Coordinates of C-alpha atoms in Angstrom, one line a residue:
X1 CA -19.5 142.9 99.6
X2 CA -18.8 139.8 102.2
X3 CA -17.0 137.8 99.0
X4 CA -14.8 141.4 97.6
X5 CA -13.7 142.2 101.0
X6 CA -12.5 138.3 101.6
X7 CA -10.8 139.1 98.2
X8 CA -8.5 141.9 99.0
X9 CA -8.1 140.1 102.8
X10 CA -6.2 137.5 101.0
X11 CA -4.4 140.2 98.5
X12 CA -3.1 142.1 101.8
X13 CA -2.2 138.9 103.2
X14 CA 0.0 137.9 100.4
X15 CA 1.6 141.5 100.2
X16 CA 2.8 141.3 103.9
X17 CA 3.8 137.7 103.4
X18 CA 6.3 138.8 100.7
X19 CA 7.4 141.9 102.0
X20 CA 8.6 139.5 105.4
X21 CA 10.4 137.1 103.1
X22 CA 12.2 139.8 101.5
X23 CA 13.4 140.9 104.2
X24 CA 14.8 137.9 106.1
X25 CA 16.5 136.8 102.9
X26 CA 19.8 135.0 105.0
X27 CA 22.3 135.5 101.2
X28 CA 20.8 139.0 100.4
X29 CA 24.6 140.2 101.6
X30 CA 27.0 137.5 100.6
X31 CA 30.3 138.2 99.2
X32 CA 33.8 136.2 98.8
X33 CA 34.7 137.7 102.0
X34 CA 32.5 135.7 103.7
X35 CA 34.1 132.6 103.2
X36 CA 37.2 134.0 105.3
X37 CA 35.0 132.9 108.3
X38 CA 34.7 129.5 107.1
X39 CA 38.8 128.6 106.6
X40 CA 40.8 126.5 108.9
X41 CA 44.0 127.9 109.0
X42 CA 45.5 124.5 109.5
X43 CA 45.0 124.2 106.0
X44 CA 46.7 127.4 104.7
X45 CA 49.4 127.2 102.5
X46 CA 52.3 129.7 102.9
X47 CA 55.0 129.3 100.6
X48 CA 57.1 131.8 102.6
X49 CA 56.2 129.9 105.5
X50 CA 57.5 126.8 103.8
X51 CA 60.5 128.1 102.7
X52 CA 60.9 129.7 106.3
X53 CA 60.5 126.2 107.8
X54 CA 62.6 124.4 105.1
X55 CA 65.3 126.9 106.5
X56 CA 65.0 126.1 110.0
X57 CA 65.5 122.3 109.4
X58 CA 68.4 122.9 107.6
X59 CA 70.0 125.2 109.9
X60 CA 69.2 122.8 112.6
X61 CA 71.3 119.6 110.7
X62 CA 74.9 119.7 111.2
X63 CA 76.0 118.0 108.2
X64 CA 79.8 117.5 107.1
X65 CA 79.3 115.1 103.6
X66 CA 79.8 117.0 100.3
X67 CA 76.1 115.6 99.4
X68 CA 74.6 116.9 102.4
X69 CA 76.0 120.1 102.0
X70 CA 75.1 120.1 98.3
X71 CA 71.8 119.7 99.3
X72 CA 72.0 122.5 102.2
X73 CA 73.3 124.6 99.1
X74 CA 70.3 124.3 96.9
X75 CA 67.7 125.5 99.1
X76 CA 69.8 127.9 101.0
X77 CA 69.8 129.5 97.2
X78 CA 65.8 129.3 97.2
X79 CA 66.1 126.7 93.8
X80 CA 62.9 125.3 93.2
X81 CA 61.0 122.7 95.3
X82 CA 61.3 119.1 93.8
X83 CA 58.6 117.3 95.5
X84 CA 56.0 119.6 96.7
X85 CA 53.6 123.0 94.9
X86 CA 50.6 124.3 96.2
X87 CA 48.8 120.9 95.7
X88 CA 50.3 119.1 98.1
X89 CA 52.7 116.2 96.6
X90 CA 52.2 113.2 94.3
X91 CA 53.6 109.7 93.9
X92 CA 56.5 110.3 93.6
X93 CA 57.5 110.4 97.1
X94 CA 55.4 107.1 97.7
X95 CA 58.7 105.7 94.7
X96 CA 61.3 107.6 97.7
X97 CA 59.8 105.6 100.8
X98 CA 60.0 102.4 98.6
X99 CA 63.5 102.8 97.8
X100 CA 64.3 104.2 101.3
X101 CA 62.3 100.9 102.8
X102 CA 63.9 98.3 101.0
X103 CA 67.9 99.7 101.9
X104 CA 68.0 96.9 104.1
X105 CA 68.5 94.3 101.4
X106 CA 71.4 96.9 100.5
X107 CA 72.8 96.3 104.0
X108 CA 71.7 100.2 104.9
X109 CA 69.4 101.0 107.7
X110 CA 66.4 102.4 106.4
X111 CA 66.8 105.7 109.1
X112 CA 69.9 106.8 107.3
X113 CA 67.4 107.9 104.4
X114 CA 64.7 110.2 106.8
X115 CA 62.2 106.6 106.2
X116 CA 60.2 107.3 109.5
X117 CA 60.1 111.5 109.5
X118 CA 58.6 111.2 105.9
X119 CA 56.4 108.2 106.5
X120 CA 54.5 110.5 109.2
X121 CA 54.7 113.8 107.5
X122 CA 53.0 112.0 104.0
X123 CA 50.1 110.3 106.6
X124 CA 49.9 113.8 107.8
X125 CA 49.4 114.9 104.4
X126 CA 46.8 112.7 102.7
X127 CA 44.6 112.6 106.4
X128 CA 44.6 115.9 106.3
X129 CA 45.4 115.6 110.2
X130 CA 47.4 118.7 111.1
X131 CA 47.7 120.3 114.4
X132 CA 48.8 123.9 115.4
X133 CA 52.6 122.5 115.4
X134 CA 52.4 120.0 113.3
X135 CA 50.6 122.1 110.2
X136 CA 50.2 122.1 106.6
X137 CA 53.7 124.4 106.1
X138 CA 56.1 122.4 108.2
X139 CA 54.5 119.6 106.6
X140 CA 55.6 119.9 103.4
X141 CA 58.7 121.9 104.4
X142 CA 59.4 118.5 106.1
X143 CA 58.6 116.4 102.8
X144 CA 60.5 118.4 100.2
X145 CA 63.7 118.8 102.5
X146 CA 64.3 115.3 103.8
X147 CA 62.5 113.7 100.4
X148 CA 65.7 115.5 99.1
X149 CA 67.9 114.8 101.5
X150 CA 67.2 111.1 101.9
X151 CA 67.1 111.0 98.2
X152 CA 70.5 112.3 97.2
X153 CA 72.1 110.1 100.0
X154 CA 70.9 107.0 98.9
X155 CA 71.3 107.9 95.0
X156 CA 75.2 108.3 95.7
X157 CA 75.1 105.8 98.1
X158 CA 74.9 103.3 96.2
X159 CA 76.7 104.8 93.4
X160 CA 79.7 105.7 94.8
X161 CA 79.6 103.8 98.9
X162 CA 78.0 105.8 101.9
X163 CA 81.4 106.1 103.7
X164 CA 84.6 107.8 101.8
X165 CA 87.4 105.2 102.3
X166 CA 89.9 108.2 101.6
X167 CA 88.6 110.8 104.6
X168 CA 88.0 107.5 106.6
X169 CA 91.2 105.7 106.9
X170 CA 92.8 108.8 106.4
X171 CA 92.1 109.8 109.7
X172 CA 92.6 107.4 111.5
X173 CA 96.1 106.6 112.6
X174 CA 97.8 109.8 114.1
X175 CA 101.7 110.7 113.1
X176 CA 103.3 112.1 116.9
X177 CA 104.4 115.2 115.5
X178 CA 108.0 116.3 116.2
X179 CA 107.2 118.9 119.1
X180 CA 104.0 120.6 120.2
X181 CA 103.8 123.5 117.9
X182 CA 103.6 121.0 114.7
X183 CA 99.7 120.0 113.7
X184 CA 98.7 116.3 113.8
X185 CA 99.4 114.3 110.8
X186 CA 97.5 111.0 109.9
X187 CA 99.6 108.1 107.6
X188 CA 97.7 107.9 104.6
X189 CA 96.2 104.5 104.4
X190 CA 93.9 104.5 101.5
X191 CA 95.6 105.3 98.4
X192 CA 92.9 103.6 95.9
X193 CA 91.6 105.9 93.0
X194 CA 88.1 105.7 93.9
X195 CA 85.1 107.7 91.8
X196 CA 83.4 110.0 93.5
X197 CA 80.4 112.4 93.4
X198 CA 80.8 116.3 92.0
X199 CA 78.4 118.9 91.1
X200 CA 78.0 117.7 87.8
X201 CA 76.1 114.1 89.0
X202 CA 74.4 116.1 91.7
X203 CA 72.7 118.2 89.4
X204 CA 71.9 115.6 87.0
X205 CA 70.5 113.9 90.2
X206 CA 68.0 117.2 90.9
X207 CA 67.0 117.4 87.2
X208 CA 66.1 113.1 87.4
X209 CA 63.6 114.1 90.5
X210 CA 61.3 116.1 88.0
X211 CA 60.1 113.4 86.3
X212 CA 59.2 109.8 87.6
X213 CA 60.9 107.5 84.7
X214 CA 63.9 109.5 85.1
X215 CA 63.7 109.1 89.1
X216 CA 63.8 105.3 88.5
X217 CA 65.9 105.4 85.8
X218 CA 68.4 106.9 88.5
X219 CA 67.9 104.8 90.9
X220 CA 68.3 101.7 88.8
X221 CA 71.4 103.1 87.7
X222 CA 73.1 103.9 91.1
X223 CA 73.2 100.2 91.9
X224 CA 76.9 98.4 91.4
X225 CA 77.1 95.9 88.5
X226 CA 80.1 94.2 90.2
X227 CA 78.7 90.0 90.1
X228 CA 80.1 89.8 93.4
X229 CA 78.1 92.8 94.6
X230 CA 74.6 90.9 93.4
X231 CA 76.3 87.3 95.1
X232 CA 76.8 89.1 98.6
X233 CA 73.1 90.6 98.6
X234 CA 71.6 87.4 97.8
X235 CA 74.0 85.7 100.7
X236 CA 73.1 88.7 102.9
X237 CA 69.2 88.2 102.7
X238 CA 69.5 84.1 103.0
X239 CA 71.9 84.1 105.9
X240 CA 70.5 85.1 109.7
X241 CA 73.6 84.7 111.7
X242 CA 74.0 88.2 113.0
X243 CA 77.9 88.6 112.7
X244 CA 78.0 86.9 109.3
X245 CA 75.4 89.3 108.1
X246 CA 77.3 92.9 109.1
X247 CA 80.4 91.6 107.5
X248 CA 78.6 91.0 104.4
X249 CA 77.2 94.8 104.4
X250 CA 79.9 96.1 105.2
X251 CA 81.7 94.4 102.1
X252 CA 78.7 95.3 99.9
X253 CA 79.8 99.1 100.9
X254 CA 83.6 98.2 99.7
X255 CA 82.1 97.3 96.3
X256 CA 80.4 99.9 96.1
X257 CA 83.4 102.4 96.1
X258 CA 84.1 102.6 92.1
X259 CA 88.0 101.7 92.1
X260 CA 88.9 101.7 88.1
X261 CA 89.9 98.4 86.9
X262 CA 92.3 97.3 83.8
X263 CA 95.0 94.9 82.3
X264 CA 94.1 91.3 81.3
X265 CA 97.1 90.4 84.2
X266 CA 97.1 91.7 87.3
X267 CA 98.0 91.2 90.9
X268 CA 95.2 91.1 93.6
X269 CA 96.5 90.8 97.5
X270 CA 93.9 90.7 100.1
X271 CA 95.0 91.7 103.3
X272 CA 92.7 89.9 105.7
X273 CA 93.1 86.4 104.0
X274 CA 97.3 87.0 103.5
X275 CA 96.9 86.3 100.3
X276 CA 98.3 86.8 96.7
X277 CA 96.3 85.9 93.7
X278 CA 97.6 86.9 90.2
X279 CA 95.2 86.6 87.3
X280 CA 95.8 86.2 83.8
X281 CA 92.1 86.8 82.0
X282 CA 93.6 85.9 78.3
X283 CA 94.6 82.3 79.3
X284 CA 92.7 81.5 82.4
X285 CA 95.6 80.8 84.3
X286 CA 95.8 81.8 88.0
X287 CA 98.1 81.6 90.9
X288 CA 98.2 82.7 94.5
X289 CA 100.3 82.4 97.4
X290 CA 101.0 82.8 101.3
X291 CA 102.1 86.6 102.1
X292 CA 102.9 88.8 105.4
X293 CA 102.2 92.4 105.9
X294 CA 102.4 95.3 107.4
X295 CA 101.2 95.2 111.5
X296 CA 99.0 96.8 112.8
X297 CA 101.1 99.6 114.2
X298 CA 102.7 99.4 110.5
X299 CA 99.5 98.7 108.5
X300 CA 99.9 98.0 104.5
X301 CA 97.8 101.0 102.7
X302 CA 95.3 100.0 100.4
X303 CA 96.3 101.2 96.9
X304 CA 96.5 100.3 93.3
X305 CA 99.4 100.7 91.1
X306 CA 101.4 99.3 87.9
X307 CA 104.3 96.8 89.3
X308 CA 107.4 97.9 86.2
X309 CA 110.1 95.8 87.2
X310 CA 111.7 93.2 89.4
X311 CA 115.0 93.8 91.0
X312 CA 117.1 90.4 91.3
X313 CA 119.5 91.4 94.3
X314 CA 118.8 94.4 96.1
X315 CA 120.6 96.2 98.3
X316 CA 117.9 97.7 101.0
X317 CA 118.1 101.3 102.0
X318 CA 116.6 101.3 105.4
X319 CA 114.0 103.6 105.9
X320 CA 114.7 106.7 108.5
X321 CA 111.5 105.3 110.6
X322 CA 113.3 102.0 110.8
X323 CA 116.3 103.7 111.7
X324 CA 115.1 106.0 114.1
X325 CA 112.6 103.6 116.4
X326 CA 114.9 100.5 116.0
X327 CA 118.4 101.2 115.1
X328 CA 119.4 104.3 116.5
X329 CA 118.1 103.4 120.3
X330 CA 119.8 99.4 120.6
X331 CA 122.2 99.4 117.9
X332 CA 124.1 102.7 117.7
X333 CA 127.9 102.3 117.7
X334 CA 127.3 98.5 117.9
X335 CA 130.2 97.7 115.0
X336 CA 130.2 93.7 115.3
X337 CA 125.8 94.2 115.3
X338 CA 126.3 96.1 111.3
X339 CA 129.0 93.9 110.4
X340 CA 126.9 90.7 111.2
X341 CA 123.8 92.0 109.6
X342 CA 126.2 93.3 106.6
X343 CA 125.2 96.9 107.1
X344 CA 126.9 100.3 106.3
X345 CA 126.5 103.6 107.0
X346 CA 126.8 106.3 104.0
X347 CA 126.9 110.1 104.7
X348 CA 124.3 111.4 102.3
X349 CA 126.3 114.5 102.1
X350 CA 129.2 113.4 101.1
X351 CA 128.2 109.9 100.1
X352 CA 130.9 108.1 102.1
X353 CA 130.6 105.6 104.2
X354 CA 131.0 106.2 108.2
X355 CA 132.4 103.8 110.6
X356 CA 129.4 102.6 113.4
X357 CA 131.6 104.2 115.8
X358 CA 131.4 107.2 115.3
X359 CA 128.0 107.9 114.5
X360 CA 125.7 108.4 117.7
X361 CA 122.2 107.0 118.4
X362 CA 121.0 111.1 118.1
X363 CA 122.9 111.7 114.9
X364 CA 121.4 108.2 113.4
X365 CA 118.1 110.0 114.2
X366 CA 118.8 113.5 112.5
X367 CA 118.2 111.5 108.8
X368 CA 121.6 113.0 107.3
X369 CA 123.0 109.1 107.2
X370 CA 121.7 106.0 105.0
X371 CA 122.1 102.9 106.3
X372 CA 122.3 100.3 103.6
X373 CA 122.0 96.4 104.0
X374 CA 124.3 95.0 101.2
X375 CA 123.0 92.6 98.5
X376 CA 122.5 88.5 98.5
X377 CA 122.0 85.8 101.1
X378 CA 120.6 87.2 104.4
X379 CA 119.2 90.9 103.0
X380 CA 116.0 91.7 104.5
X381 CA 114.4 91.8 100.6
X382 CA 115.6 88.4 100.3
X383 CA 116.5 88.0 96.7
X384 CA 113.8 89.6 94.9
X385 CA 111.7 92.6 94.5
X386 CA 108.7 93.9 92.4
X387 CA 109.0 97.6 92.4
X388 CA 105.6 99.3 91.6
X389 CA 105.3 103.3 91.6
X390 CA 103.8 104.8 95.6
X391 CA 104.6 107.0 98.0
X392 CA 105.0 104.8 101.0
X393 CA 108.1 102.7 100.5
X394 CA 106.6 100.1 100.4
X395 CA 106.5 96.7 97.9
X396 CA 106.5 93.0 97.0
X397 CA 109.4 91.2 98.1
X398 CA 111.4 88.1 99.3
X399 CA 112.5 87.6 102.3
X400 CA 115.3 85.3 104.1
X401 CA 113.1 83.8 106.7
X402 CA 110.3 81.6 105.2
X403 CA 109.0 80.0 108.4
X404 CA 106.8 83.2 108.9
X405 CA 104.4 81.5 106.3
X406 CA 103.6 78.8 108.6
X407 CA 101.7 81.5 111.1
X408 CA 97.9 81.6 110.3
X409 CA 98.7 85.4 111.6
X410 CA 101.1 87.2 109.1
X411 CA 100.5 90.8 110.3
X412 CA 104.2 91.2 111.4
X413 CA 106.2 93.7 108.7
X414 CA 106.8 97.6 108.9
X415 CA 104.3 97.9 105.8
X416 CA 106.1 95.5 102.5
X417 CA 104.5 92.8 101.7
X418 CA 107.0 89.7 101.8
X419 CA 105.9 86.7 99.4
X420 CA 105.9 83.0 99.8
X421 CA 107.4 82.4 96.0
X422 CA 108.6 85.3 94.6
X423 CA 110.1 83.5 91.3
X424 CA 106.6 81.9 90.5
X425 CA 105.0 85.2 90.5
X426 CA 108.2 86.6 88.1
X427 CA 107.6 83.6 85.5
X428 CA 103.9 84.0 86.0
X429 CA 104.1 88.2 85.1
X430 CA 106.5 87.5 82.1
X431 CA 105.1 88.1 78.9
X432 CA 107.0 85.4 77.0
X433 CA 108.3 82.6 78.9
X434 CA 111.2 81.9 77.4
X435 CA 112.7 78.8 79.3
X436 CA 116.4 80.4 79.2
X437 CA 115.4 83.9 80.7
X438 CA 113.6 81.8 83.5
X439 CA 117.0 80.2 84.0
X440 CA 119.1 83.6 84.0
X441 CA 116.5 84.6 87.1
X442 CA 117.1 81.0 89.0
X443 CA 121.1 81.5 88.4
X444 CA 120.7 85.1 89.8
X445 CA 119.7 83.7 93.3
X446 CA 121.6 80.8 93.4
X447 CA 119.2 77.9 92.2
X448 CA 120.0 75.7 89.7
X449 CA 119.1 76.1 86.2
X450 CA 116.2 73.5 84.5
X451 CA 116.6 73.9 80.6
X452 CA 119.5 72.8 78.6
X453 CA 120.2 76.5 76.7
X454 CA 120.6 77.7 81.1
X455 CA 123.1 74.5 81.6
X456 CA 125.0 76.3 78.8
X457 CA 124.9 79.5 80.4
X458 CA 125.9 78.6 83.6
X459 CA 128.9 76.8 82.3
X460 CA 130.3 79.9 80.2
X461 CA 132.6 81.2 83.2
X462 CA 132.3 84.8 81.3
X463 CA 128.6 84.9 81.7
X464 CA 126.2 87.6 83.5
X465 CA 124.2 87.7 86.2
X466 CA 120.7 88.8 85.4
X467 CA 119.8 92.3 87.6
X468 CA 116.4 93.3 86.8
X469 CA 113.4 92.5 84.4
X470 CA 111.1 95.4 83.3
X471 CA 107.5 94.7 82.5
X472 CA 105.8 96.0 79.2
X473 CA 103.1 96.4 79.9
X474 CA 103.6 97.2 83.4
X475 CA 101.2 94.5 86.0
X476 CA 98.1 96.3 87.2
X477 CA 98.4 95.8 91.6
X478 CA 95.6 96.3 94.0
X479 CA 95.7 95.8 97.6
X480 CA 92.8 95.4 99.1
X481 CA 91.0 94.6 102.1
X482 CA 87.8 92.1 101.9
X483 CA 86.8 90.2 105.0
X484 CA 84.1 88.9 102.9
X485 CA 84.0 88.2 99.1
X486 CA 83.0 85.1 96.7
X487 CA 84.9 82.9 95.6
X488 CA 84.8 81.1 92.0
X489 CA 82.2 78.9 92.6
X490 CA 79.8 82.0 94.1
X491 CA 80.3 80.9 97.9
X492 CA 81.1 83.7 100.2
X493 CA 84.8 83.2 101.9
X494 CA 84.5 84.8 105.2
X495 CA 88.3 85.9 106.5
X496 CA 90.2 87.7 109.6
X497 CA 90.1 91.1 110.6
X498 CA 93.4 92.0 111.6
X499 CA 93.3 95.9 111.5
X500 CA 89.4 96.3 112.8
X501 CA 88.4 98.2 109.6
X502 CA 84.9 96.7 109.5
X503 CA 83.9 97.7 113.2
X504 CA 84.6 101.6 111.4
X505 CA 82.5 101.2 108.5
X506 CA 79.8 98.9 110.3
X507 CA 79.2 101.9 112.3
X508 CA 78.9 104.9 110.2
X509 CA 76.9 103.0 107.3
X510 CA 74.1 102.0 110.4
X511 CA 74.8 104.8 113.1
X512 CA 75.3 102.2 115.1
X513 CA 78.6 101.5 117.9
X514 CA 78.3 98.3 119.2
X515 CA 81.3 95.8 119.2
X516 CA 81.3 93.8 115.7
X517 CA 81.9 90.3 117.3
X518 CA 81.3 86.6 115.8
X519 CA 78.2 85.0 117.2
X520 CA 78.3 82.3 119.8

């Protein structure tokens, strides 16, 4: 009895221990709500609240470039995300902050790109170290918008130049309207065709972000392939003197605007140096000169354009600004003045000519008179002109008083450009140089002739003068403005600045203001 009742002691034991266990089970009532308990809503992510965040950072910007407002464009249309999905986002955006980084070997501050704001969000990211503002949705709101952002600017960047020489110098030199009811005009100082960005790159730029080989593909491909682009990076990263190293940026940035180039012969003047170089790729040959421009109240636009024909000769129409600022105010009336400088007035009415007398300093100013400089000795287009096709009046010519090229400082014309030796640049453009239609240009202005067949010609009493020469093909011409470029042998020729252009684009391609001055 004492061992069977031991027995079932243990057996009742036993049943009570199991029946507690059962009980106290701690799962017996799990379910996936349970785990709501256990989330950190720091970690939550909310593609509304994304796209709600994404909104507010654009709404905040105030942007003006087409590619920022292209870019304001997409996700204001809610088009898909290009560097973030519910995962978080992958190396691609590491390839953006490399790019971004390195813009300073571009001459471009790395902050025009976002480099900093996305540098902290993607820490953010991969530490997982969000806070109750800074959280998982603004985040990657922050990453895709200014990853996109940041991209797109430096893609056309360095495709087509950070600053738009058109809108810039455009707006830059005020025309005083003739009362107070007219709008402000600007003189149009950039008349370059220059490449720019349109909706078709920028969506071939969005479709390149989807995959990494085509991101790098586009981004190797944005870079210029101008020689003299790769010459002033390399200068630009060996050289430390402060001053030397903005003006080498900010002629990077002026190679960087796409300006279409053709013709084996052509005409380059570069304002800054006062210079004319003419280039003839076939033969190798090449030949510059001293020139003056336009000052700096006048400034010569930079343009490009076909010079067709020189003039031998000309009579100079004065223009009406000429007229009205110089002419009209200290010479009105002023008979003997006109006669001395051989000048006439026409009617443009009528189209005869009007005695000085009788034509006031207010009707001189109305523009229904020419004034007309006759031809030859004296004429402020000396004896020669090369006419090329633009919209300011404006072109290459002689001029009767050669002791300007003596100044280091040749800023001092209402806009033409006057050259040192006109007649070597009109043998150097001629197709064939035929030694007796050289001569018939030397007769023209009164030098003497250097081949026997223009001996003969000068001594036949019945002969013509020569008036004009056409060029077929016409002489590609582009005027340009480098303060900064290399020369032949790759060393970087460092000139004036005489209209402050570089201080303008200095500033908006680094956000920064102060003065662009030489170091000590």
């Amino acid at each position: 009895m004492r061992r069977g009742g031991i027995i079932v002691f243990f057996l009742v034991l036993c049943l009570v221990g199991c029946k507690e266990r059962k009980e106290f089970f701690p799962y017996k009532d799990l379910s996936y709500s349970y785990y709501d308990t256990l989330r950190n809503s720091q970690y939550l992510i909310n593609s509304r609240v994304v796209h709600w965040y994404i909104d507010s950072l654009r709404l905040a910007e105030r942007d003006t470039s087409f590619v920022d407002l292209f870019v304001d464009k997409y996700y204001y249309r809610s088009k898909p995300y290009l560097w973030v999905d519910m995962s978080g986002a992958d190396e691609r955006t590491d390839s953006l902050l490399h790019y971004f980084s390195d813009a300073k070997e571009e001459g471009i501050s790395p902050n025009a790109f976002y480099c900093e704001k996305l540098s902290h969000a993607l820490a953010r990211l991969k530490g997982l170290s969000f806070t109750r503002l800074e959280n998982i949705n603004l985040t990657l709101a922050t990453i895709e918008y200014y990853s996109t952002k940041g991209y797109a600017r430096y893609v056309t960047g360095m495709r087509f130049g950070f600053v738009n020489p058109g809108k810039l110098f455009n707006h830059l030199d005020p025309i005083a309207p003739l009362d107070s009811n007219q709008e402000v005009r600007y003189r149009v100082l950039y008349a370059t065709k220059t490449e720019t960005p349109g909706r078709a790159f920028m969506d071939t730029l969005f479709a390149a972000a989807s995959d990494s080989r085509q991101l790098g593909r586009m981004f190797a491909s944005s870079y210029p392939k101008s020689n003299n682009y790769r010459l002033l990076k390399r200068n630009l990263n060996m050289t430390r003197d402060a001053f030397r190293r903005r003006t080498i940026a900010v002629n990077m940035e002026r190679y960087r605007w796409r300006t279409p180039r053709n013709g084996r012969k052509y005409v380059w003047i570069n304002l800054p140096e006062f210079m004319l170089r003419a280039y003839d790729d076939d033969t190798g040959d090449m030949i510059e000169m001293r020139v003056c421009e336009g000052s700096f109240e006048h400034k010569t636009p930079l343009l490009s354009s076909d010079i067709s024909r020189l003039e031998l000769n000309p009579v100079w129409v004065v223009p009406q600004s000429i007229i009205s600022k110089e002419i009209a105010p200290h010479h009105a009336g002023d008979a003997e003045w006109f006669e001395h400088k051989r000048m006439i007035i026409v009617d443009k009415k009528s189209g005869e000519e009007v005695p000085p007398v009788e034509v006031s300093s207010e009707s001189l100013k109305t523009g229904n008179y020419n004034v007309i400089q006759g031809k030859g000795e004296g004429n402020a287009l000396g004896r020669m002109i090369f006419r090329f096709p633009n919209d300011f009046s404006i072109y290459l010519h002689d001029t009767p008083n050669h002791e300007v090229f003596t100044l280091p400082y040749r800023a001092l014309s209402h806009g033409c450009i006057r050259l040192e030796r006109p007649l070597d640049l009109a043998v150097f453009l001629m197709e064939e140089k035929d030694p007796l239609e050289i001569d018939k240009m030397r007769i023209a202005v009164d030098l003497p002739p250097e081949s026997e067949e223009g001996r003969k010609f000068l001594s036949n009493k019945n002969h013509r003068h020569m008036e004009s020469i056409k060029y077929k093909p016409s002489i590609p011409l582009y005027i340009t403005y480098y303060t900064a470029y290399p020369d032949i042998n790759g060393n970087v020729v460092f000139t004036s600045d005489p209209y402050d252009y570089d201080q303008l684009i200095y500033s908006r391609i680094t956000g920064m203001s102060q003065p662009l001055r030489r170091a000590e």
